[in-house]
XYZ file of C-alpha atoms in Angstrom:
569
model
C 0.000 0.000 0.000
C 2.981 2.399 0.931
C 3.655 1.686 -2.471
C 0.982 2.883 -4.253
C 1.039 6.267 -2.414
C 4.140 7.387 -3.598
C 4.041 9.932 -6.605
C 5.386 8.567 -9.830
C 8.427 9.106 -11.241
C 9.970 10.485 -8.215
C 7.759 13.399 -7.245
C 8.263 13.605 -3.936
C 12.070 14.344 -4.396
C 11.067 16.790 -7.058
C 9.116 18.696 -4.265
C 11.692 18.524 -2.319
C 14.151 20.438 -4.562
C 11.600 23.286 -5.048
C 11.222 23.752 -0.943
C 15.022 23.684 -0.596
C 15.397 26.196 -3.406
C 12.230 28.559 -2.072
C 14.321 28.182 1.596
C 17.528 29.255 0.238
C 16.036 32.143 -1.519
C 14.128 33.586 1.662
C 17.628 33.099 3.567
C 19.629 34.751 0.748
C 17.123 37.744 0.948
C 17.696 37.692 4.925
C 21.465 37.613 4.763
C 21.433 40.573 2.176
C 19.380 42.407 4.132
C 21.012 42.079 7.070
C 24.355 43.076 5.336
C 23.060 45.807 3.233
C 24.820 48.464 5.233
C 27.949 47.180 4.784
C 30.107 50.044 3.425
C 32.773 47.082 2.174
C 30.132 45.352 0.227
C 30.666 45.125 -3.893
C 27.235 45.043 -4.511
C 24.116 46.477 -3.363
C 20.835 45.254 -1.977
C 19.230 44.556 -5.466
C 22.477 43.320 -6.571
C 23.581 46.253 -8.434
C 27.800 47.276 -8.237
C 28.262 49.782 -5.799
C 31.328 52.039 -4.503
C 31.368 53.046 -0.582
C 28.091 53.221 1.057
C 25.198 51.403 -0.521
C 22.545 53.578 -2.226
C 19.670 51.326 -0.889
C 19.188 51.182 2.636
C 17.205 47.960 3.642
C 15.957 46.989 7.099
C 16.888 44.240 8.858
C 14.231 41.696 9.830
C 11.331 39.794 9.053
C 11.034 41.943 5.393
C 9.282 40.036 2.567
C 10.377 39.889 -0.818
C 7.168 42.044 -1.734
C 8.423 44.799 1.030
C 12.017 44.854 -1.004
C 9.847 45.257 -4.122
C 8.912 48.402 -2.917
C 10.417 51.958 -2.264
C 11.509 52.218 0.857
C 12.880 56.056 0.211
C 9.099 56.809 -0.552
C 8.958 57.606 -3.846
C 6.073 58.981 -5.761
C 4.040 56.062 -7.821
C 5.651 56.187 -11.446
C 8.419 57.879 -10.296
C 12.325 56.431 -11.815
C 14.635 56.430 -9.187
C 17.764 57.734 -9.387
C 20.981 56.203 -10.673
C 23.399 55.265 -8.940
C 25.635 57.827 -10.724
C 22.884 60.604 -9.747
C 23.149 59.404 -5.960
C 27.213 59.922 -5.659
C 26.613 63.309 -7.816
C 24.183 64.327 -5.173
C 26.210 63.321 -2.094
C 29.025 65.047 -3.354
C 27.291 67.939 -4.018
C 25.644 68.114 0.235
C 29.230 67.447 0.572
C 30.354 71.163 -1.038
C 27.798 72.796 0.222
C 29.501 72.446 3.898
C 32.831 72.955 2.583
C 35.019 76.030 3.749
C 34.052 79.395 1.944
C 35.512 80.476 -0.949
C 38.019 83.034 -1.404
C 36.040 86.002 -2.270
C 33.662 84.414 0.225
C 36.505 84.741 3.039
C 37.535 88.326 2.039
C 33.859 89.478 1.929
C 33.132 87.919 4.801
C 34.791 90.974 7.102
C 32.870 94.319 7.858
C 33.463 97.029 5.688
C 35.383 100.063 6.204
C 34.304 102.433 3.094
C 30.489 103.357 2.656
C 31.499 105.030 -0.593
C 35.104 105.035 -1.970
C 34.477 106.679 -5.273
C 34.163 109.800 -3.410
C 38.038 110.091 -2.645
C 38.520 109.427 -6.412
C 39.994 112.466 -8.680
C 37.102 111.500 -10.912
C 34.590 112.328 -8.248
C 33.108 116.175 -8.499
C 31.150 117.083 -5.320
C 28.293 119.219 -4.490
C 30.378 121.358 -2.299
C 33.886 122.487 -2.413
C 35.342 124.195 0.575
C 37.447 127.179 0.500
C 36.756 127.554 -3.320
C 33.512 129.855 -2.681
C 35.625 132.890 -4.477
C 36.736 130.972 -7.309
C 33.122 129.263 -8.468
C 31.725 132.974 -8.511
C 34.389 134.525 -10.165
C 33.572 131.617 -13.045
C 29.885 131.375 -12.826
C 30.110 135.498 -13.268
C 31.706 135.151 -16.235
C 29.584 132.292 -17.391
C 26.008 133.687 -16.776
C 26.108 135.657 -20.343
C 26.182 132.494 -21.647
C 22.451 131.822 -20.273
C 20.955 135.324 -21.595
C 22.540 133.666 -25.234
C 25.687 135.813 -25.361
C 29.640 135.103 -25.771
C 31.191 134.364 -22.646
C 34.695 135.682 -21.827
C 37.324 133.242 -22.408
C 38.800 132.202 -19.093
C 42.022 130.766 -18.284
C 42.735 129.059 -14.831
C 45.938 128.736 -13.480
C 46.967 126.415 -10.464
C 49.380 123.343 -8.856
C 48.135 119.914 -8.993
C 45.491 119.456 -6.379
C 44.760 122.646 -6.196
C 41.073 122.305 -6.730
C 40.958 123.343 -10.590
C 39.562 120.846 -12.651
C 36.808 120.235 -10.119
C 35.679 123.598 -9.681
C 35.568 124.092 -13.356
C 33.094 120.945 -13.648
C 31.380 121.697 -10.937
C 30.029 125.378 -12.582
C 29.620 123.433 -16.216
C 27.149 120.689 -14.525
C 25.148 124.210 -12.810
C 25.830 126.410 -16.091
C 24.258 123.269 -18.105
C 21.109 122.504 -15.659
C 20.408 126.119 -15.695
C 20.009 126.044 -18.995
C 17.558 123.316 -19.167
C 15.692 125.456 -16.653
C 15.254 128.101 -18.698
C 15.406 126.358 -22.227
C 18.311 127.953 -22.734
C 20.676 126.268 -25.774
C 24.231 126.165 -23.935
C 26.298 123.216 -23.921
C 29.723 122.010 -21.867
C 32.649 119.953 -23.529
C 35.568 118.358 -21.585
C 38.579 118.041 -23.145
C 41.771 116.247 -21.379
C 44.539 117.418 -23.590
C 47.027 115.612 -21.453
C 45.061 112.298 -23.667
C 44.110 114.526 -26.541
C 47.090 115.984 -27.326
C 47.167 117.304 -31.155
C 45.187 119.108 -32.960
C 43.797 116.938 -34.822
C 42.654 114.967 -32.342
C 41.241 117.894 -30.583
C 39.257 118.761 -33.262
C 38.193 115.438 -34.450
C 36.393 114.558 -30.724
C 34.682 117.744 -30.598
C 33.513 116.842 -33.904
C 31.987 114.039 -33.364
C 30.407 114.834 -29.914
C 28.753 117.212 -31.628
C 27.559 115.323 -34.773
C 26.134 113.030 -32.356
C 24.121 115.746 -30.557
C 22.650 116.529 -33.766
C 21.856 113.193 -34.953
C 19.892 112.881 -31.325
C 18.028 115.989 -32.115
C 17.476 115.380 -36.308
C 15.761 111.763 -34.812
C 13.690 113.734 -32.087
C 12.531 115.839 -34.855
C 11.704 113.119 -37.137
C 10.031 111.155 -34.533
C 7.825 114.486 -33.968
C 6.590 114.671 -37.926
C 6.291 111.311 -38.620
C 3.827 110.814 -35.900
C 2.069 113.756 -37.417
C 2.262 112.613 -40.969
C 0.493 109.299 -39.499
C -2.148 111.448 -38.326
C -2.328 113.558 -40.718
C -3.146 110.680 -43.318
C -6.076 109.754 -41.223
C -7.282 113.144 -41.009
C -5.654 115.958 -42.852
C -7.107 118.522 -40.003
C -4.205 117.252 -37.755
C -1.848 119.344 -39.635
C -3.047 122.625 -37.738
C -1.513 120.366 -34.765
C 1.780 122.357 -34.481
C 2.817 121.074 -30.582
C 6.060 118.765 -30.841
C 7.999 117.367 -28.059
C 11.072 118.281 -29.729
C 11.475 122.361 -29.166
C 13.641 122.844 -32.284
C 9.881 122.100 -34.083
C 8.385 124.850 -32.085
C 5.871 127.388 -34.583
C 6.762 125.080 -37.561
C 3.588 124.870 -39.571
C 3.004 122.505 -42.445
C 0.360 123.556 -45.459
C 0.005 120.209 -46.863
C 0.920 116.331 -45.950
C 3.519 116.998 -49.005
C 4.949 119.581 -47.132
C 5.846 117.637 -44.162
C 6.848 114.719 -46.542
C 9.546 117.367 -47.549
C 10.792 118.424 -44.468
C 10.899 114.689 -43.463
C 12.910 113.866 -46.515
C 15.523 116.963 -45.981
C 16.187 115.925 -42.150
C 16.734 112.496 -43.239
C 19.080 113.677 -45.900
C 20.842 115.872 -43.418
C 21.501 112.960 -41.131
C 22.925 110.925 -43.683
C 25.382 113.939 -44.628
C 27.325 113.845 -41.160
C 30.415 111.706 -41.644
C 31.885 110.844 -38.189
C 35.708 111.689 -38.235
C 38.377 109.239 -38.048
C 41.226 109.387 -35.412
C 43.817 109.831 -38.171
C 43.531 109.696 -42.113
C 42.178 113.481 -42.839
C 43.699 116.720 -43.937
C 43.249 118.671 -40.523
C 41.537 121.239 -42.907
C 38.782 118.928 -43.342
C 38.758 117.891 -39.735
C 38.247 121.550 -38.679
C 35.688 122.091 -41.508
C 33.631 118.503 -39.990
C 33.832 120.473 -36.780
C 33.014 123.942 -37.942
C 29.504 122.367 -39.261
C 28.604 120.513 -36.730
C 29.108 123.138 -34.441
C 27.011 125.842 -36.458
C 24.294 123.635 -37.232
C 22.033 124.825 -35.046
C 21.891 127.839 -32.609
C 23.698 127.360 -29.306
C 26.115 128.764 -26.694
C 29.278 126.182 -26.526
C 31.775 126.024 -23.683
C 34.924 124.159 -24.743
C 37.086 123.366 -21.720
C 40.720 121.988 -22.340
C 42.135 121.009 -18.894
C 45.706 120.261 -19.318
C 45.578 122.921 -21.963
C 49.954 123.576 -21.737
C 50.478 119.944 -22.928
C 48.629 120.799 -25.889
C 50.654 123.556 -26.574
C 54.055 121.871 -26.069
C 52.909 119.472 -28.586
C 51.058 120.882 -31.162
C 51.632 124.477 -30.946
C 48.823 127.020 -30.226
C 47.624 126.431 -33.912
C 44.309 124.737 -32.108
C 44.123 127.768 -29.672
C 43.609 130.259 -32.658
C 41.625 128.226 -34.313
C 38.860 128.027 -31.577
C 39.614 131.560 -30.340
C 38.552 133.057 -34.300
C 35.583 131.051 -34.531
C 33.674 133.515 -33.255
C 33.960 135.664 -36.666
C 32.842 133.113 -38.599
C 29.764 131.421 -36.871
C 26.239 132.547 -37.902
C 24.252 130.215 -35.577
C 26.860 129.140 -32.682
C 29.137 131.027 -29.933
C 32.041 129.586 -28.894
C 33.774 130.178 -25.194
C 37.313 128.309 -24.224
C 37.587 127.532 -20.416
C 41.586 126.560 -20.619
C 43.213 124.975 -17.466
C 47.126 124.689 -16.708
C 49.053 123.632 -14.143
C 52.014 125.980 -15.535
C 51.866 129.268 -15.142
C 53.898 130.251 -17.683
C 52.331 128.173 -20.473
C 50.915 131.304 -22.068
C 54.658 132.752 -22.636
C 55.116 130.549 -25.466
C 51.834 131.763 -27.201
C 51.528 133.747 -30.258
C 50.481 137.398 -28.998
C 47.312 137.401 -30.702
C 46.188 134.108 -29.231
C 47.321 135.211 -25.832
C 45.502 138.748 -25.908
C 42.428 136.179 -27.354
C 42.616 133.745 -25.063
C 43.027 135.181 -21.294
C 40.485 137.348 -21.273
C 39.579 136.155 -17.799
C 41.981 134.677 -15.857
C 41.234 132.910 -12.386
C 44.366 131.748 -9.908
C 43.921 129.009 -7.593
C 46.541 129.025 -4.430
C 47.507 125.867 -2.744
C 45.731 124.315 0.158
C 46.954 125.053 3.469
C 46.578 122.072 6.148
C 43.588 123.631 7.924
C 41.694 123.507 4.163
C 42.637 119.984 3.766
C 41.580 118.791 6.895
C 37.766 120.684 6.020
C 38.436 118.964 2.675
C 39.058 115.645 4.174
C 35.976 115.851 6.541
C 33.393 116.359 4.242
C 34.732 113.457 1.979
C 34.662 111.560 4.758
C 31.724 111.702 6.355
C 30.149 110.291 2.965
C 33.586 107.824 2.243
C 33.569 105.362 5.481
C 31.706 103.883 8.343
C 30.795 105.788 11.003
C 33.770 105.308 13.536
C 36.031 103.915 11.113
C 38.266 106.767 11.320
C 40.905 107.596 15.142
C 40.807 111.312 15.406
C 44.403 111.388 14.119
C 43.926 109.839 10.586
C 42.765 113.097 9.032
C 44.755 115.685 11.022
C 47.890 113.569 9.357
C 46.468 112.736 6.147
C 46.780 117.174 5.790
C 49.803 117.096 7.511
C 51.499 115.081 4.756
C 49.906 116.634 1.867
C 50.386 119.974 2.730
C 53.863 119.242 2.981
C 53.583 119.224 -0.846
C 52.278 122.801 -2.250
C 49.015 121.724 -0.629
C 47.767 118.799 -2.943
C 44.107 118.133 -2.084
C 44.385 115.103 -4.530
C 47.378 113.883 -2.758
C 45.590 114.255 0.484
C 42.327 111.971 -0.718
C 44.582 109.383 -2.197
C 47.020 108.838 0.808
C 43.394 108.959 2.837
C 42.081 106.350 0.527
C 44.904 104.162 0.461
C 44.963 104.167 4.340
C 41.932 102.744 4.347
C 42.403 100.396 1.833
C 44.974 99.148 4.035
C 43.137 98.816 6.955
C 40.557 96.635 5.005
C 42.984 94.571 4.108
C 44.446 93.935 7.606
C 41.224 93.053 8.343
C 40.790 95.735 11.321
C 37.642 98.197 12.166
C 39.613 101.207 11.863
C 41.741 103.017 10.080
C 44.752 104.049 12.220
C 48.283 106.527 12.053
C 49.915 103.738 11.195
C 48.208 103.153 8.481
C 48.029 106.481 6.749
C 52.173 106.053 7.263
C 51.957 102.986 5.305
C 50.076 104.502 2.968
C 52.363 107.738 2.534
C 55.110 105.402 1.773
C 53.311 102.996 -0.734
C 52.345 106.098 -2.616
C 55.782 107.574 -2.500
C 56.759 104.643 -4.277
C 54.412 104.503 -6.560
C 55.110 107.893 -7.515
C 58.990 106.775 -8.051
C 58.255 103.587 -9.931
C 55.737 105.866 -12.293
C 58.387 108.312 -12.855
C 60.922 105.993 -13.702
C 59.107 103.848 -16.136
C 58.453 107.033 -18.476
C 61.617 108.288 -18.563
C 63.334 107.917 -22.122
C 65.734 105.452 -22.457
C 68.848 107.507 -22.395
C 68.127 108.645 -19.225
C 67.152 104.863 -18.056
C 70.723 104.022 -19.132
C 72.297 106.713 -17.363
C 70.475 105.479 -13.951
C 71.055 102.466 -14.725
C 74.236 103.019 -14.463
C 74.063 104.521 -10.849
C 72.409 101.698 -9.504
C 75.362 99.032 -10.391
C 77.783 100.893 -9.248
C 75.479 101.631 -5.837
C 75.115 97.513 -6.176
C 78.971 97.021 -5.994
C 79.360 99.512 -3.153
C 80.405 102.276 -4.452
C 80.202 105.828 -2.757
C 80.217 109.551 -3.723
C 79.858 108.490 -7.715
C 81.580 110.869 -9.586
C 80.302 111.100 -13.589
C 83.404 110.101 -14.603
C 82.549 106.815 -13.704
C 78.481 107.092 -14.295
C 79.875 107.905 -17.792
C 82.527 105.255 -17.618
C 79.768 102.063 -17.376
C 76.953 104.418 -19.539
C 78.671 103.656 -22.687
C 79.138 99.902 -21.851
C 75.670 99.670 -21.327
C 75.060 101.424 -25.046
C 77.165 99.160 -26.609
C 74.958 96.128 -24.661
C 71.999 97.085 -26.457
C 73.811 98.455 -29.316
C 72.325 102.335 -28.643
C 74.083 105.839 -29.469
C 76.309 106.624 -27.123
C 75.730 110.156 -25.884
C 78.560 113.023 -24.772
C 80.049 112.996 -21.143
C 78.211 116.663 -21.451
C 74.759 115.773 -22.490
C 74.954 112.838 -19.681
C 75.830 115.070 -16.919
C 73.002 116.977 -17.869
C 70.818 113.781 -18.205
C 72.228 113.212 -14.851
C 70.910 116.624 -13.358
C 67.350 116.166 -14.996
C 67.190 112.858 -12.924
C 68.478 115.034 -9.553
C 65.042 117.428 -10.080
C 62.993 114.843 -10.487
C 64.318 113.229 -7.004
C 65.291 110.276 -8.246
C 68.847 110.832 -7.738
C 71.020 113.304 -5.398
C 73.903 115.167 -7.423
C 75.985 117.641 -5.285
C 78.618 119.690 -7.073
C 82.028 119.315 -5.194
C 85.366 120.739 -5.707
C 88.336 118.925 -6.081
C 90.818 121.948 -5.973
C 93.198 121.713 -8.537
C 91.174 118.568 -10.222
C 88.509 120.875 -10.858
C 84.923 120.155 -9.710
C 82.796 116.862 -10.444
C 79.223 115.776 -9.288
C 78.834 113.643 -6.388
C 76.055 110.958 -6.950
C 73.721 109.056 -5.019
C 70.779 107.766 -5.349
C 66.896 108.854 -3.444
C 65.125 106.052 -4.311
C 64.967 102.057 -3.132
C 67.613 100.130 -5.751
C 65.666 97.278 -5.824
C 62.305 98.707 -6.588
C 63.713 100.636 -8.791
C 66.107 98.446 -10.977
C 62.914 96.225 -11.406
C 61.533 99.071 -13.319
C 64.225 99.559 -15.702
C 64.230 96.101 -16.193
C 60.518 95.475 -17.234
C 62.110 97.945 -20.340
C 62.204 95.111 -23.305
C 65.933 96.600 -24.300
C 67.341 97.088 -20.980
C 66.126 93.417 -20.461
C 69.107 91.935 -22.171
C 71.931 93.717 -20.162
C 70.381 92.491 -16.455
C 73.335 90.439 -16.207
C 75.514 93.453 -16.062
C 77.575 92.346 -12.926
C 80.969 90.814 -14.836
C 81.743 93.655 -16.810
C 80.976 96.390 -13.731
C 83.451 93.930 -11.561
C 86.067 94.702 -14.438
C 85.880 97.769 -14.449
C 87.011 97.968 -11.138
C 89.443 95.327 -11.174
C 91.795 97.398 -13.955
């Protein structure tokens, strides 16, 4: 009978295998659930490669297979679930975002010193200048004609560096030029830096075009005006009678017919297209001045040139420019023409023709130096709007005049060393700026000043200094220009330039003693005669860097064997 129960052909071993499979499966699921935060494991809990950490956490326990089919990170039905790739991405990214700052991050980070630095800039022009009351009325006297449509005198202002020039002068053209918006009043202001524009043809050629595109702006206000009207017109021919533009060149301009204003469209359009903007170079000067002439006289208006830096001008180009502008006045039929010229050297006008000089300072306006009482009222009012409240000791400013009146008064000596102390501060990371700070600052610009002066100077001259600092570099004392001259004209035939006289270098040599860059001292050596005694006024190092960064005086930098010879014989 046992017989008989048994399952054919083995069935009951058959079962068997499937239980024993089924068991091994449920225990497989166990043990990989019970290992699946194993950071060492290759593989994750759904059997996928993984590096570090797996990206599926699965709880240990009694799970079933259908709770591993699920999402245990409770994802939205239908949603795909990240990669694996996406999941490192992502941890790498939480792991930035609690990384150390970055380094603007660490530099911003600190508290501000400066509310507003641009206000110790040259650039800036403020709404108040102190101790220049006299000055700004003398100017705005002479300017007020301008507003009642009249010539102005021609004024010519005269004054050290920092003496408050420039920024008095823009100061009345911003009032002279919102006055005359006020009143409706055609006057314009143009700034010229002759120190940048420097010929006359490049004088001319940016007054030119400033003023081409003033009338381009106003030819396309006026055309924007009458083509509206000719739109309305079109629809109803009674809107011609409408005479009120926005543009106040249009003002009483009456039109018969729509052909009319067709016309007058036409000819501003054509007059647009007729202004050729002036190239920096290329044109007869003739031409240039013509292009100017034109544009200046195209429409009626009181024009204030002002030339600041107006002596480099005429070193380099001659007054030619200054009579031009001066005669205009003969020739325009619309236009007036005033010249607001600004030097720094007082005897500039010396070197003019007579008939430009009587033409030209008609008006002239003298600006003294600062004293340290005017610097330090200077100083305060920049302040107040330049820094933090408290971020200045009580001794910052007082010093800040100190130095600068040390030197003819220099207001814009006095801002920058007050602006660089406070740059300094901020970068020390302190709250305020301090004396030692405006020291710093007084010798950072010192050298500044030094490396500027020495990188312009022309290359004979660079030689010649050069020359002084290797024979300061070997030790040697009380230079005499025997010897400056001596390794001068090895260093020409270096870099295979002319070699000057011993004359012409001893006067190279006193050119570089008023600029402070070196100290020459005439000394007497009785029956030897007399010879200059050099030394230098400025930091070797700092400054042999300079001459160095010169592509030509490059080559020589290994200079030392043939100075050692020299000495040796």
């Amino acid at each position: 009978m046992a017989d008989t129960n048994e399952p054919p052909d083995g069935t009951t071993e058959q079962g068997s295998d499937v239980d024993t499979e089924q068991t091994s499966f449920d225990r497989s699921i166990e043990t990989e659930s019970d290992d699946a935060d194993a950071p060492d494991r290759g593989e994750d809990a759904s059997g996928v490669p993984t590096v570090g950490e797996s990206p599926v956490e699965v709880s240990s326990g009694d799970d079933s297979l259908s709770d591993l089919s699920g999402d245990p990170e409770g994802l939205a039905p239908g949603e795909d679930r990240p990669s694996h790739i996406e999941e490192m991405l992502l941890e790498e990214d939480d792991e930035d975002d609690g990384a150390s700052a970055g380094l603007f991050d660490d530099l911003l980070s600190g508290k501000p010193i400066f509310e507003n630095k641009e206000v110790l800039r040259p650039s800036y022009t403020p709404r108040k200048l102190p101790h220049r009351e006299e000055q700004i009325n003398n100017m705005a006297t002479i300017l007020v004609s301008a507003l009642r449509g009249e010539t102005p005198s021609n004024i010519l202002i005269y004054g050290k560096t920092g003496t408050g020039k420039t920024a008095s002068a823009k100061f009345v053209s911003d009032e002279l030029e919102s006055t005359s918006q006020k009143y409706e009043v055609p006057c314009e202001v143009e700034y010229i830096n002759c120190e940048v524009t420097d010929t006359q043809y490049r004088v001319l050629a940016q007054l030119a075009n400033k003023f081409i595109d003033k009338n381009s702006a106003v030819i396309d206000d006026e055309l924007a005006d009458l083509t509206s009207l000719r739109e309305r017109a079109r629809e109803n021919p009674a809107s011609l009678a409408d005479t009120t533009f926005d543009s106040s060149s249009l003002a009483d301009t009456t039109f018969d017919s729509l052909d009319a204003l067709d016309e007058q469209i036409d000819t501003l359009e054509a007059e647009r297209d007729s202004f050729d903007e002036v190239p920096m170079t290329g044109w007869p000067t003739d031409r240039v001045y013509n292009s100017f002439f034109d544009a200046v006289d195209y429409r009626e208006r009181v024009v204030v040139i002002m030339l600041d830096e107006i002596d480099k001008l005429v070193e380099k180009s001659g007054d030619d420019t200054l009579y031009n502008l001066s005669r205009m006045n003969s020739e325009l039929q619309r236009s007036r023409v005033s010249i607001i010229g600004i030097s720094n050297d007082l005897k500039f006008t010396d070197f003019l023709d007579p008939r430009v000089k009587s033409s030209l300072g008609e008006e002239e306006i003298v600006f003294p130096p600062y004293d340290a009482n005017q610097l330090r009222d200077i100083l305060e009012h920049r302040a107040e709007v330049a820094f933090k409240d408290g971020a200045l000791t009580d001794d910052v400013i007082p010093l800040c005049a100190a130095f600068a009146a040390q030197e003819h008064g220099d207001a814009r000596r006095a801002l920058d060393l007050l602006r660089t102390a406070g740059e300094l501060a901020e970068r020390d990371d302190t709250d305020n700026v301090e004396e030692d700070h405006v020291r710093k600052a007084q010798e950072k610009i010192e050298l500044d000043r030094v490396v500027e002066v020495v990188r312009t100077l022309p290359q004979q001259s660079k030689l010649v200094l050069f020359a002084i600092i290797l024979l300061e570099k070997q030790g040697v004392h009380n230079i005499n220009t025997g010897e400056v001259y001596n390794i001068y004209k090895r260093l020409c035939e270096e870099i295979d330039a002319d070699v000057l006289t011993q004359r012409r270098v001893t006067d190279l040599i006193s050119e570089l003693d008023m600029l402070g860059i070196v100290n020459a001292v005439v000394v007497s050596k009785g029956r030897y005669g007399r010879t200059k005694e050099i030394s230098l006024s400025v930091p070797v190092e700092e400054t042999e860097a300079v001459l160095l960064s010169d592509s030509r005086l490059g080559d020589i930098e290994d200079a030392q064997p043939f100075v050692q010879a020299r000495f040796d014989n």
